[in-house]
Coordinates of C-alpha atoms in Angstrom, one line a residue:
Chain A
M202 CA 16.7 -16.8 4.5
P203 CA 17.4 -13.9 2.2
L204 CA 17.2 -10.7 4.1
F205 CA 15.5 -7.9 2.2
G206 CA 16.0 -9.7 -1.1
I207 CA 19.8 -9.7 -0.6
H208 CA 21.8 -12.7 0.4
P209 CA 24.6 -11.1 2.5
R210 CA 26.7 -14.2 2.5
A211 CA 26.5 -14.7 -1.3
V212 CA 28.1 -11.3 -1.7
H213 CA 30.6 -11.9 1.0
R214 CA 31.9 -15.1 -0.5
T215 CA 32.8 -13.6 -3.8
T216 CA 34.5 -10.5 -2.4
P217 CA 38.1 -10.6 -1.3
P218 CA 38.3 -9.7 2.4
T219 CA 40.7 -6.7 2.1
K220 CA 38.7 -5.1 -0.7
S221 CA 35.4 -5.8 1.0
I222 CA 36.3 -3.5 3.9
R223 CA 37.2 -0.6 1.7
K224 CA 34.3 -1.3 -0.5
S225 CA 31.8 -1.5 2.3
C226 CA 32.7 2.0 3.5
G227 CA 32.6 3.4 -0.1
N228 CA 29.3 1.7 -0.7
L229 CA 27.7 3.1 2.4
L230 CA 28.4 6.6 1.0
L231 CA 25.8 5.9 -1.6
L232 CA 23.2 5.6 1.2
V233 CA 24.0 9.2 2.4
P234 CA 21.9 11.1 -0.2
A235 CA 18.8 9.0 0.5
L236 CA 19.1 9.0 4.2
G237 CA 20.0 12.7 4.2
Y238 CA 16.9 13.4 2.1
L239 CA 14.7 11.3 4.4
C240 CA 16.1 13.2 7.4
I241 CA 15.3 16.6 5.9
F242 CA 11.9 15.8 4.5
F243 CA 10.7 13.0 6.8
F244 CA 12.5 12.4 10.1
F245 CA 13.1 16.1 10.9
P246 CA 9.5 17.1 10.2
I247 CA 8.4 14.3 12.5
A248 CA 10.8 15.3 15.2
F249 CA 9.6 18.9 14.8
L250 CA 6.0 17.7 15.2
L251 CA 7.0 15.9 18.4
F252 CA 8.8 19.0 19.5
Q253 CA 5.7 21.2 18.8
S254 CA 3.5 18.9 20.7
A255 CA 5.9 18.9 23.6
L256 CA 5.7 22.7 23.9
A257 CA 2.1 22.3 25.1
P258 CA 2.3 19.4 27.5
G259 CA -1.2 20.3 28.8
N260 CA -2.5 18.9 25.5
Y261 CA -1.4 15.4 26.4
L262 CA -3.4 15.7 29.6
R263 CA -6.4 16.8 27.6
V264 CA -6.1 13.7 25.4
L265 CA -6.1 11.5 28.6
Q266 CA -8.8 13.5 30.5
E267 CA -11.4 14.2 27.9
P268 CA -13.1 10.8 27.4
V269 CA -13.7 11.3 23.6
Y270 CA -10.1 10.8 22.6
L271 CA -9.6 7.5 24.4
E272 CA -13.0 6.4 23.3
V273 CA -12.2 7.1 19.6
M274 CA -8.9 5.3 20.1
Y275 CA -10.7 2.2 21.4
R276 CA -13.3 2.4 18.6
T277 CA -10.5 2.7 16.0
A278 CA -8.9 -0.4 17.5
K279 CA -12.1 -2.4 17.4
M280 CA -12.7 -1.4 13.8
S281 CA -9.1 -2.4 12.8
L282 CA -9.6 -5.7 14.5
A283 CA -12.8 -6.4 12.6
V284 CA -11.0 -5.5 9.3
T285 CA -8.2 -7.8 10.2
I286 CA -10.6 -10.7 10.9
V287 CA -12.5 -10.1 7.6
C288 CA -9.2 -9.9 5.6
L289 CA -7.9 -13.1 7.2
A290 CA -11.1 -15.0 6.6
L291 CA -11.1 -13.9 2.9
G292 CA -7.4 -13.9 2.3
Y293 CA -6.4 -17.3 3.8
P294 CA -8.5 -19.5 1.5
F295 CA -7.4 -17.4 -1.5
A296 CA -3.7 -17.6 -0.6
Y297 CA -4.0 -21.4 0.1
F298 CA -5.6 -21.8 -3.3
L299 CA -2.6 -19.9 -4.9
T300 CA -0.1 -22.4 -3.3
T301 CA -1.9 -25.3 -4.9
A302 CA -2.8 -23.8 -8.3
S303 CA -0.8 -24.1 -11.5
Q304 CA 1.7 -21.5 -12.6
R305 CA -0.6 -20.0 -15.1
V306 CA -3.6 -19.7 -12.7
V307 CA -1.2 -18.2 -10.1
N308 CA -0.1 -15.5 -12.5
L309 CA -3.6 -14.6 -13.4
A310 CA -4.7 -14.6 -9.7
I311 CA -1.8 -12.4 -8.7
G312 CA -2.9 -10.0 -11.5
V313 CA -6.4 -10.0 -10.0
V314 CA -4.9 -9.1 -6.6
M315 CA -2.5 -6.4 -8.0
M316 CA -5.2 -4.7 -10.0
P317 CA -7.1 -3.2 -7.0
F318 CA -3.8 -2.9 -5.1
W319 CA -2.5 -0.4 -7.6
T320 CA -5.8 1.4 -8.2
S321 CA -6.1 4.7 -6.4
I322 CA -7.4 4.5 -2.9
L323 CA -10.0 7.2 -3.7
V324 CA -11.2 5.2 -6.7
R325 CA -11.6 2.1 -4.6
S326 CA -13.4 4.0 -1.8
Y327 CA -15.7 5.7 -4.3
A328 CA -16.5 2.3 -5.9
W329 CA -17.7 1.0 -2.5
L330 CA -19.7 4.1 -2.0
V331 CA -21.5 3.5 -5.2
L332 CA -22.0 -0.3 -4.6
L333 CA -23.4 0.2 -1.1
Q334 CA -25.6 3.3 -1.5
R335 CA -29.4 3.2 -1.2
E336 CA -30.0 2.6 -4.9
G337 CA -26.8 0.7 -5.2
I338 CA -26.2 -2.6 -6.9
I339 CA -26.2 -4.6 -3.6
N340 CA -29.5 -3.2 -2.3
K341 CA -31.1 -3.6 -5.7
A342 CA -30.1 -7.3 -5.9
L343 CA -31.4 -8.0 -2.4
L344 CA -34.7 -6.2 -3.3
E345 CA -35.1 -8.2 -6.5
L346 CA -34.4 -11.4 -4.7
R347 CA -37.1 -10.3 -2.2
L348 CA -34.7 -10.9 0.7
I349 CA -35.5 -7.4 2.0
A350 CA -38.5 -5.2 1.8
R351 CA -36.8 -1.9 2.0
P352 CA -33.3 -0.8 1.0
L353 CA -30.8 -1.3 3.8
K354 CA -28.5 1.4 5.0
L355 CA -25.2 0.0 4.1
V356 CA -22.9 3.0 3.9
Y357 CA -22.1 5.9 6.1
N358 CA -22.0 3.4 9.0
L359 CA -19.8 0.7 10.4
N360 CA -20.7 -1.7 7.6
G361 CA -19.5 0.8 5.0
V362 CA -16.2 1.4 6.8
I363 CA -15.4 -2.3 7.3
C364 CA -16.3 -3.2 3.6
G365 CA -14.1 -0.3 2.3
I366 CA -11.0 -0.8 4.5
S367 CA -11.1 -4.6 4.2
Y368 CA -11.2 -4.2 0.4
I369 CA -8.1 -2.0 0.5
M370 CA -6.3 -4.2 3.0
L371 CA -7.1 -7.6 1.4
P372 CA -4.3 -7.5 -1.1
Y373 CA -1.7 -6.9 1.7
M374 CA -3.1 -9.9 3.6
I375 CA -3.1 -12.2 0.6
L376 CA 0.5 -11.2 -0.4
V377 CA 1.9 -11.7 3.1
L378 CA 0.1 -15.0 3.5
Y379 CA 1.1 -16.3 0.1
A380 CA 4.7 -15.4 0.8
S381 CA 4.7 -17.6 3.9
M382 CA 2.6 -20.4 2.4
R383 CA 5.0 -20.8 -0.5
N384 CA 7.6 -22.1 1.9
V385 CA 5.4 -25.0 3.2
D386 CA 6.2 -28.3 1.7
L387 CA 2.9 -29.6 0.4
Q388 CA 4.2 -33.1 0.4
L389 CA 3.5 -33.1 4.2
L390 CA -0.2 -32.9 3.4
V391 CA 0.2 -35.8 1.1
V392 CA 1.9 -37.8 3.8
A393 CA -0.7 -36.9 6.4
R394 CA -3.4 -38.1 4.1
S395 CA -1.7 -41.3 3.1
L396 CA -1.5 -42.0 6.9
G397 CA -5.3 -41.7 7.0
A398 CA -6.0 -38.1 7.8
T399 CA -9.0 -36.5 6.1
R400 CA -8.3 -33.6 3.9
L401 CA -9.7 -31.2 6.5
R402 CA -7.7 -32.7 9.3
A403 CA -4.5 -32.6 7.4
F404 CA -5.1 -29.0 6.6
Y405 CA -5.8 -28.0 10.2
K406 CA -3.1 -30.2 11.8
I407 CA -0.3 -29.6 9.3
F408 CA -0.8 -26.6 7.0
V409 CA -2.3 -24.1 9.4
P410 CA 0.3 -24.4 12.2
L411 CA 3.1 -24.2 9.6
T412 CA 1.7 -20.8 8.4
A413 CA 1.1 -19.4 11.9
K414 CA 3.9 -17.0 11.4
G415 CA 2.5 -15.7 8.2
I416 CA -0.9 -15.3 9.8
M417 CA 0.7 -13.2 12.6
E418 CA 2.6 -11.1 10.1
G419 CA -0.4 -10.5 7.9
C420 CA -2.7 -9.7 10.8
S421 CA -0.2 -7.3 12.4
L422 CA 0.4 -5.5 9.1
V423 CA -3.3 -5.1 8.3
F424 CA -4.2 -4.1 11.9
I425 CA -1.4 -1.4 12.0
L426 CA -2.1 0.0 8.6
S427 CA -5.9 0.1 9.3
F428 CA -5.3 1.8 12.6
G429 CA -3.9 4.9 11.0
Y430 CA -6.2 5.0 8.0
F431 CA -7.9 8.2 7.1
I432 CA -9.4 8.4 3.6
T433 CA -11.7 5.4 3.5
P434 CA -13.3 5.8 7.0
A435 CA -13.7 9.5 6.2
L436 CA -15.6 8.8 3.0
L437 CA -17.6 5.6 4.0
G438 CA -18.2 6.1 7.7
G439 CA -20.8 8.1 9.6
R440 CA -20.3 10.2 12.7
E441 CA -20.2 7.1 14.8
Q442 CA -17.2 5.8 12.9
T443 CA -14.9 8.7 13.5
T444 CA -11.4 7.3 13.7
F445 CA -8.4 8.7 15.5
S446 CA -6.9 10.0 12.2
M447 CA -10.2 11.8 11.5
L448 CA -9.9 13.7 14.8
I449 CA -6.5 14.9 13.6
D450 CA -8.1 16.1 10.3
I451 CA -10.8 17.9 12.2
Q452 CA -8.2 19.7 14.4
M453 CA -6.0 20.6 11.5
N454 CA -8.4 21.6 8.8
Q455 CA -11.6 22.6 10.6
L456 CA -10.7 23.9 14.0
L457 CA -7.3 25.1 12.8
D458 CA -5.8 24.2 16.2
W459 CA -2.4 23.0 14.8
R460 CA -0.8 22.6 18.1
F461 CA -3.5 20.2 19.3
G462 CA -3.4 18.5 15.9
A463 CA 0.3 18.0 16.4
T464 CA -0.4 16.4 19.8
L465 CA -3.0 14.0 18.4
S466 CA -0.6 13.1 15.6
A467 CA 2.2 12.5 18.1
V468 CA -0.2 10.2 20.1
L469 CA -1.2 8.3 17.0
L470 CA 2.5 7.9 16.0
L471 CA 3.4 6.7 19.5
V472 CA 0.6 4.1 19.4
I473 CA 1.7 2.9 16.0
M474 CA 5.3 2.7 17.1
L475 CA 4.3 0.8 20.3
L476 CA 2.3 -1.7 18.1
V477 CA 5.3 -2.1 15.8
F478 CA 7.7 -2.7 18.6
G479 CA 5.1 -4.8 20.4
V480 CA 4.9 -7.3 17.6
R481 CA 8.6 -7.1 17.0
R482 CA 9.3 -10.1 19.1
I483 CA 7.0 -12.2 16.9
V484 CA 7.3 -10.5 13.5
R485 CA 9.6 -8.0 12.0
L486 CA 7.2 -5.7 10.3
E487 CA 9.6 -3.9 8.0
R488 CA 10.5 -7.4 6.8
S489 CA 7.0 -8.3 6.0
V490 CA 6.6 -5.2 3.8
Q491 CA 9.1 -7.2 1.9
W492 CA 6.7 -10.1 1.4
L493 CA 7.4 -8.9 -1.9
Q494 CA 10.4 -10.9 -2.6
Chain B
M295 CA -4.6 -49.2 3.6
V296 CA -5.7 -45.8 2.3
T297 CA -4.6 -45.1 -1.2
V298 CA -5.1 -41.6 -2.5
D299 CA -4.1 -40.1 -5.8
K300 CA -1.1 -37.9 -5.2
E301 CA -2.2 -35.3 -7.7
E302 CA -5.6 -35.0 -6.1
M303 CA -4.2 -34.7 -2.6
A304 CA -1.9 -31.8 -3.3
S305 CA -4.5 -29.8 -5.2
S306 CA -7.1 -27.8 -3.4
G307 CA -10.6 -29.0 -2.7
L308 CA -13.8 -27.7 -4.2
F309 CA -14.5 -25.5 -1.2
T310 CA -11.1 -23.7 -1.6
K311 CA -11.7 -23.2 -5.3
V312 CA -15.2 -21.8 -4.8
A313 CA -13.9 -19.5 -2.0
A314 CA -11.0 -18.3 -4.1
A315 CA -13.3 -17.6 -7.1
A316 CA -15.6 -15.6 -4.8
V317 CA -12.7 -13.6 -3.4
A318 CA -11.3 -13.0 -6.9
A319 CA -14.8 -11.7 -8.0
L320 CA -14.9 -9.5 -4.9
L321 CA -11.5 -8.0 -5.7
I322 CA -12.2 -7.2 -9.3
S323 CA -15.9 -6.4 -9.5
P324 CA -15.9 -2.9 -7.8
I325 CA -13.5 -1.7 -10.4
I326 CA -15.6 -3.2 -13.3
V327 CA -18.8 -1.7 -11.9
I328 CA -17.3 1.7 -11.6
S329 CA -16.1 1.6 -15.2
V330 CA -19.5 0.5 -16.5
L331 CA -21.2 3.3 -14.6
S332 CA -19.0 5.9 -16.0
F333 CA -20.9 5.4 -19.3
S334 CA -24.3 5.7 -17.7
E335 CA -26.6 8.4 -19.0
S336 CA -28.3 8.8 -15.6
R337 CA -27.0 11.2 -12.9
Y338 CA -28.0 8.6 -10.3
L339 CA -25.5 5.8 -10.0
M340 CA -27.9 2.9 -10.9
F341 CA -26.6 -0.4 -11.9
P342 CA -27.1 -1.6 -14.5
P343 CA -27.4 1.9 -16.0
P344 CA -30.7 2.8 -17.6
G345 CA -28.9 3.9 -20.8
Y346 CA -25.4 4.6 -22.0
S347 CA -23.8 7.9 -22.9
L348 CA -20.5 9.8 -22.8
R349 CA -21.9 12.7 -20.9
W350 CA -19.6 12.3 -17.9
Y351 CA -16.6 12.2 -20.1
Q352 CA -17.8 15.3 -21.9
N353 CA -18.4 16.9 -18.5
L354 CA -14.8 16.0 -17.6
I355 CA -13.3 17.6 -20.7
Q356 CA -15.4 20.8 -20.3
D357 CA -14.7 21.3 -16.7
T358 CA -11.3 23.0 -16.5
S359 CA -10.8 22.2 -12.8
W360 CA -10.4 18.5 -13.6
R361 CA -7.9 19.2 -16.4
H362 CA -5.9 21.5 -14.1
A363 CA -5.9 18.9 -11.4
F364 CA -4.7 16.2 -13.8
L365 CA -1.8 18.4 -15.1
T366 CA -0.8 19.4 -11.6
S367 CA -0.6 15.8 -10.5
I368 CA 1.6 15.0 -13.5
E369 CA 3.8 18.0 -12.9
I370 CA 4.4 16.7 -9.4
A371 CA 4.7 13.0 -10.1
I372 CA 7.4 13.4 -12.8
P373 CA 10.0 15.1 -10.6
V374 CA 9.1 12.7 -7.8
M375 CA 9.8 9.8 -10.1
F376 CA 13.3 11.1 -11.0
L377 CA 14.3 12.2 -7.6
A378 CA 13.1 9.0 -5.8
T379 CA 14.6 6.8 -8.4
L380 CA 18.0 8.4 -8.2
L381 CA 18.1 8.4 -4.4
G382 CA 16.5 5.0 -4.0
T383 CA 18.7 3.2 -6.5
A384 CA 21.8 4.5 -4.8
A385 CA 20.5 3.5 -1.4
A386 CA 19.6 0.0 -2.6
I387 CA 23.1 -0.6 -4.1
A388 CA 24.6 0.6 -0.8
L389 CA 22.4 -1.7 1.3
A390 CA 23.0 -4.7 -1.0
R391 CA 26.8 -4.4 -0.8
S392 CA 27.2 -3.2 2.7
Q393 CA 28.4 -5.7 5.4
S394 CA 28.1 -3.1 8.0
R395 CA 26.6 -4.1 11.4
A396 CA 24.3 -1.2 11.2
K397 CA 22.8 -2.6 8.0
E398 CA 19.6 -3.9 9.7
L399 CA 19.0 -0.5 11.3
L400 CA 19.7 1.3 8.1
I401 CA 17.2 -0.8 6.2
T402 CA 14.6 -0.1 8.9
L403 CA 15.2 3.6 8.7
T404 CA 14.9 3.6 4.9
L405 CA 11.6 1.7 5.0
T406 CA 10.1 3.7 7.9
P407 CA 8.0 6.0 5.7
M408 CA 6.0 3.0 4.7
I409 CA 4.8 2.2 8.3
V410 CA 4.2 5.7 9.6
P411 CA 0.5 6.6 9.0
S412 CA 0.2 9.0 6.1
I413 CA -1.9 11.4 8.2
V414 CA 1.1 11.8 10.6
T415 CA 3.5 12.3 7.7
A416 CA 1.0 14.9 6.3
V417 CA 0.7 16.9 9.6
A418 CA 4.5 16.8 10.0
A419 CA 5.0 18.0 6.5
F420 CA 2.5 20.8 7.0
L421 CA 4.2 22.0 10.2
W422 CA 7.6 21.7 8.6
F423 CA 6.7 23.7 5.4
A424 CA 4.5 26.3 7.0
P425 CA 7.3 28.4 8.6
V426 CA 9.1 28.6 5.3
H427 CA 6.0 29.5 3.3
L428 CA 6.1 26.4 1.2
V429 CA 2.6 25.2 2.1
E430 CA 0.2 25.2 -1.0
T431 CA 3.2 25.0 -3.4
P432 CA 3.8 22.1 -5.7
I433 CA 7.5 22.0 -4.4
A434 CA 6.3 21.0 -0.9
L435 CA 4.3 18.1 -2.5
V436 CA 7.3 17.0 -4.6
F437 CA 9.5 16.9 -1.5
S438 CA 7.0 15.0 0.6
H439 CA 6.0 12.5 -2.1
T440 CA 9.6 11.7 -2.8
A441 CA 10.2 10.8 0.8
I442 CA 7.4 8.2 0.7
A443 CA 8.4 7.0 -2.7
I444 CA 12.0 6.2 -1.9
P445 CA 11.2 3.0 0.0
L446 CA 9.4 1.6 -3.0
V447 CA 12.3 2.2 -5.3
V448 CA 14.7 0.7 -2.8
L449 CA 12.5 -2.5 -2.7
S450 CA 12.2 -2.7 -6.4
V451 CA 15.9 -2.2 -7.1
S452 CA 16.9 -4.5 -4.2
A453 CA 14.9 -7.3 -5.8
S454 CA 16.7 -6.9 -9.1
L455 CA 20.1 -6.7 -7.3
Q456 CA 19.4 -10.1 -5.8
G457 CA 20.6 -12.0 -8.9
V458 CA 23.6 -9.8 -9.6
D459 CA 27.0 -11.3 -9.2
Q460 CA 29.2 -8.6 -7.8
S461 CA 32.4 -10.4 -8.8
L462 CA 31.8 -9.5 -12.4
E463 CA 32.1 -5.8 -11.5
L464 CA 35.3 -6.5 -9.6
C465 CA 36.7 -8.4 -12.6
A466 CA 36.1 -5.3 -14.7
R467 CA 37.8 -3.2 -12.0
S468 CA 40.8 -5.5 -12.0
L469 CA 41.0 -5.1 -15.7
G470 CA 41.3 -1.4 -15.4
A471 CA 37.8 0.0 -15.5
S472 CA 37.0 2.9 -13.3
P473 CA 34.4 2.2 -10.6
F474 CA 31.8 4.2 -12.5
L475 CA 32.5 2.6 -15.8
A476 CA 32.4 -0.9 -14.2
F477 CA 29.1 -0.1 -12.7
R478 CA 27.7 1.4 -15.9
K479 CA 28.8 -1.4 -18.1
I480 CA 28.3 -4.4 -15.8
T481 CA 25.8 -3.9 -13.0
L482 CA 23.5 -1.2 -14.5
P483 CA 22.3 -3.3 -17.4
Q484 CA 21.4 -6.1 -15.0
I485 CA 19.3 -3.9 -12.7
R486 CA 17.9 -1.6 -15.3
A487 CA 14.5 -3.4 -15.1
G488 CA 14.3 -2.9 -11.3
I489 CA 15.2 0.8 -11.6
L490 CA 12.5 1.4 -14.3
G491 CA 9.9 -0.5 -12.4
G492 CA 10.8 1.4 -9.2
G493 CA 10.5 4.7 -11.0
L494 CA 7.1 3.9 -12.3
F495 CA 5.9 2.8 -8.9
A496 CA 7.2 6.1 -7.5
F497 CA 5.3 7.9 -10.2
I498 CA 2.0 6.1 -9.3
T499 CA 2.6 6.7 -5.6
S500 CA 2.8 10.4 -6.1
F501 CA 0.0 10.5 -8.7
D502 CA -2.5 8.7 -6.4
E503 CA -1.4 10.2 -3.1
P504 CA -4.4 11.8 -1.4
V505 CA -3.6 12.5 2.3
I506 CA -0.5 14.7 2.0
A507 CA -2.1 16.5 -0.9
L508 CA -5.2 17.2 1.3
F509 CA -3.0 18.7 4.0
I510 CA -0.5 20.8 2.2
A511 CA -2.0 21.4 -1.3
G512 CA -4.6 23.8 0.0
T513 CA -6.6 25.6 -2.6
K514 CA -3.7 26.6 -4.8
T515 CA -2.2 23.3 -5.7
V516 CA -5.1 21.0 -6.4
T517 CA -4.0 17.6 -7.4
L518 CA -6.2 15.0 -9.0
P519 CA -6.7 13.0 -5.7
K520 CA -7.6 16.3 -4.0
R521 CA -10.1 17.2 -6.7
M522 CA -11.6 13.8 -6.5
W523 CA -11.9 14.1 -2.7
D524 CA -13.9 17.3 -3.2
G525 CA -16.0 15.6 -5.8
I526 CA -16.8 12.6 -3.5
R527 CA -17.0 14.2 0.0
Y528 CA -19.4 17.0 -0.6
E529 CA -21.7 15.6 -3.3
I530 CA -21.6 12.3 -5.3
D531 CA -20.6 13.7 -8.6
P532 CA -20.9 11.1 -11.3
T533 CA -18.0 12.7 -13.2
V534 CA -15.8 11.0 -10.6
S535 CA -16.7 7.6 -12.1
A536 CA -15.4 8.8 -15.5
V537 CA -12.2 10.1 -13.8
S538 CA -11.9 6.8 -11.9
T539 CA -12.1 4.8 -15.1
I540 CA -9.4 6.9 -16.8
I541 CA -7.2 6.6 -13.7
V542 CA -7.7 2.8 -13.6
L543 CA -6.7 2.5 -17.2
F544 CA -3.8 4.8 -16.8
T545 CA -2.5 3.0 -13.7
L546 CA -3.1 -0.4 -15.3
F547 CA -1.0 0.8 -18.3
L548 CA 1.8 1.9 -16.0
V549 CA 1.7 -1.2 -13.8
V550 CA 1.8 -3.5 -16.9
L551 CA 4.8 -1.4 -18.1
A552 CA 6.4 -1.6 -14.7
F553 CA 6.0 -5.4 -14.5
H554 CA 7.3 -5.7 -18.1
F555 CA 10.5 -4.1 -16.9
S556 CA 10.6 -5.8 -13.5
P557 CA 13.1 -8.6 -12.9
R558 CA 12.0 -11.8 -14.5
R559 CA 12.4 -15.0 -12.6
T560 CA 13.1 -18.5 -13.9
R561 CA 10.3 -21.0 -14.0
T562 CA 11.8 -23.2 -11.3
S563 CA 11.9 -20.4 -8.8
P564 CA 8.7 -19.4 -6.9
P565 CA 6.3 -17.4 -9.0
A566 CA 7.2 -13.8 -9.3
S567 CA 5.6 -11.9 -6.6
P568 CA 5.6 -8.3 -7.8
E569 CA 7.3 -5.5 -6.1
T570 CA 4.6 -3.9 -4.3
G571 CA 4.6 -0.9 -2.1
G572 CA 2.9 0.0 1.1
R573 CA 0.6 2.7 0.1
Q574 CA -1.6 4.2 2.7
A575 CA -4.3 6.7 3.1

């Protein structure tokens, strides 16, 4: 399987061995500027953040002792799980459709997925704010169909947050699922059906198990990205939907307690890293951000 | 014996088609609704609008804070684009050609900024830049945005390096070309598309980045996402829908441009799945 879009062996074969050693050292020099840059402007700042939070170890105790922090953490996890389920339920049929559609339809459908993907997150959150508000299009449609008597409260609550984040995460899910489904040999479904399986049975017994790895990858990615999300829950949620990242914002920008903000950031980072390493046995996350290829 | 038409079996059923159409509608309709609403004459965001006008666009042009924010974002995104493209391209070439055992680790390190929540990146950047008095300056934003844009360039350039036969460059070298000349004349033309695509993605990433801007832009360096955040968070200002429409069109233009440059694949290979980045908020 090509790793990171590069076939290491393909390069190896065409390179004479003696030269390859010299070249490989020379080539790695090209990596120095980027890694050096990331050190100064990404890794060192994060290390500094961890250092700052370690200066006040009492803050870590505070996170564990005051129930609000663990409660919000738990709530954030539940919310991310809900988002993951919504994305899987919507993304799976769509990705399956892509594997069976003609090339032209696929190109168009990928365009439909990429359009929101590359649209600013603020624009997308704002759009849901507009759709879900009291006089919004959804309430209006439901009223006109006489399904409801009074407008529903759809935003500034859990519903708003789940709609908004799912909308933003859906393209990730679709792209990861599609990348894994593309490798499935559809002839297997044909064989299963010619042996008498119904369409549904062939789908559940053959196709779904073969895409299990893609499902795991997509779900892990969506869960982990949702867990650290800030903008959308801040705009579409109510007070009940405060996520862990919003607590960080409150400490940093309202209470101006930077040290405690650093501690909370460190905790969030540790949780994310634990999640990434936790799913590492099953999926390599940094490889699934390369669904891409 | 069951006989089923092969064509029919491999294609998806009615349920799948209906579900896919519904999801496609869901993906695209919020963006369309927002564009239509930007032409509404009402200050309430009713759909369909009671009447059409350009008043929100007019509002946008007259309000200097929006114009300043737009220019600030552009001023930041352009240096980010050049810096990230330069560093990212070099890194992608190094990773593609390296046979080092540490390669796996190096790839992970290069892509880490995509996995770390942007709020953590933002807090870290704030604490990092505060002691050197760079908070609230555009330079701090350029530095931080470049760090999160590098992985995108690496991914885009790596994709285009996939089809490059390195032996051609070695041939040129054996015929007396200097390493730089061999690269410029042989490899560069083949990966130009990936580089241009990566650069545009880096531009968009910086242009749309809200979280870091929120933390280190302060009141002095208001970028467009920061201005929009203020316009959404504290009151629902319909001007935002006009800005949104312009951003959507602008981004669409850049993405179409980026894909135009992006590596093309042959028809027999799996359909081109575009180089996409992990943008977070």
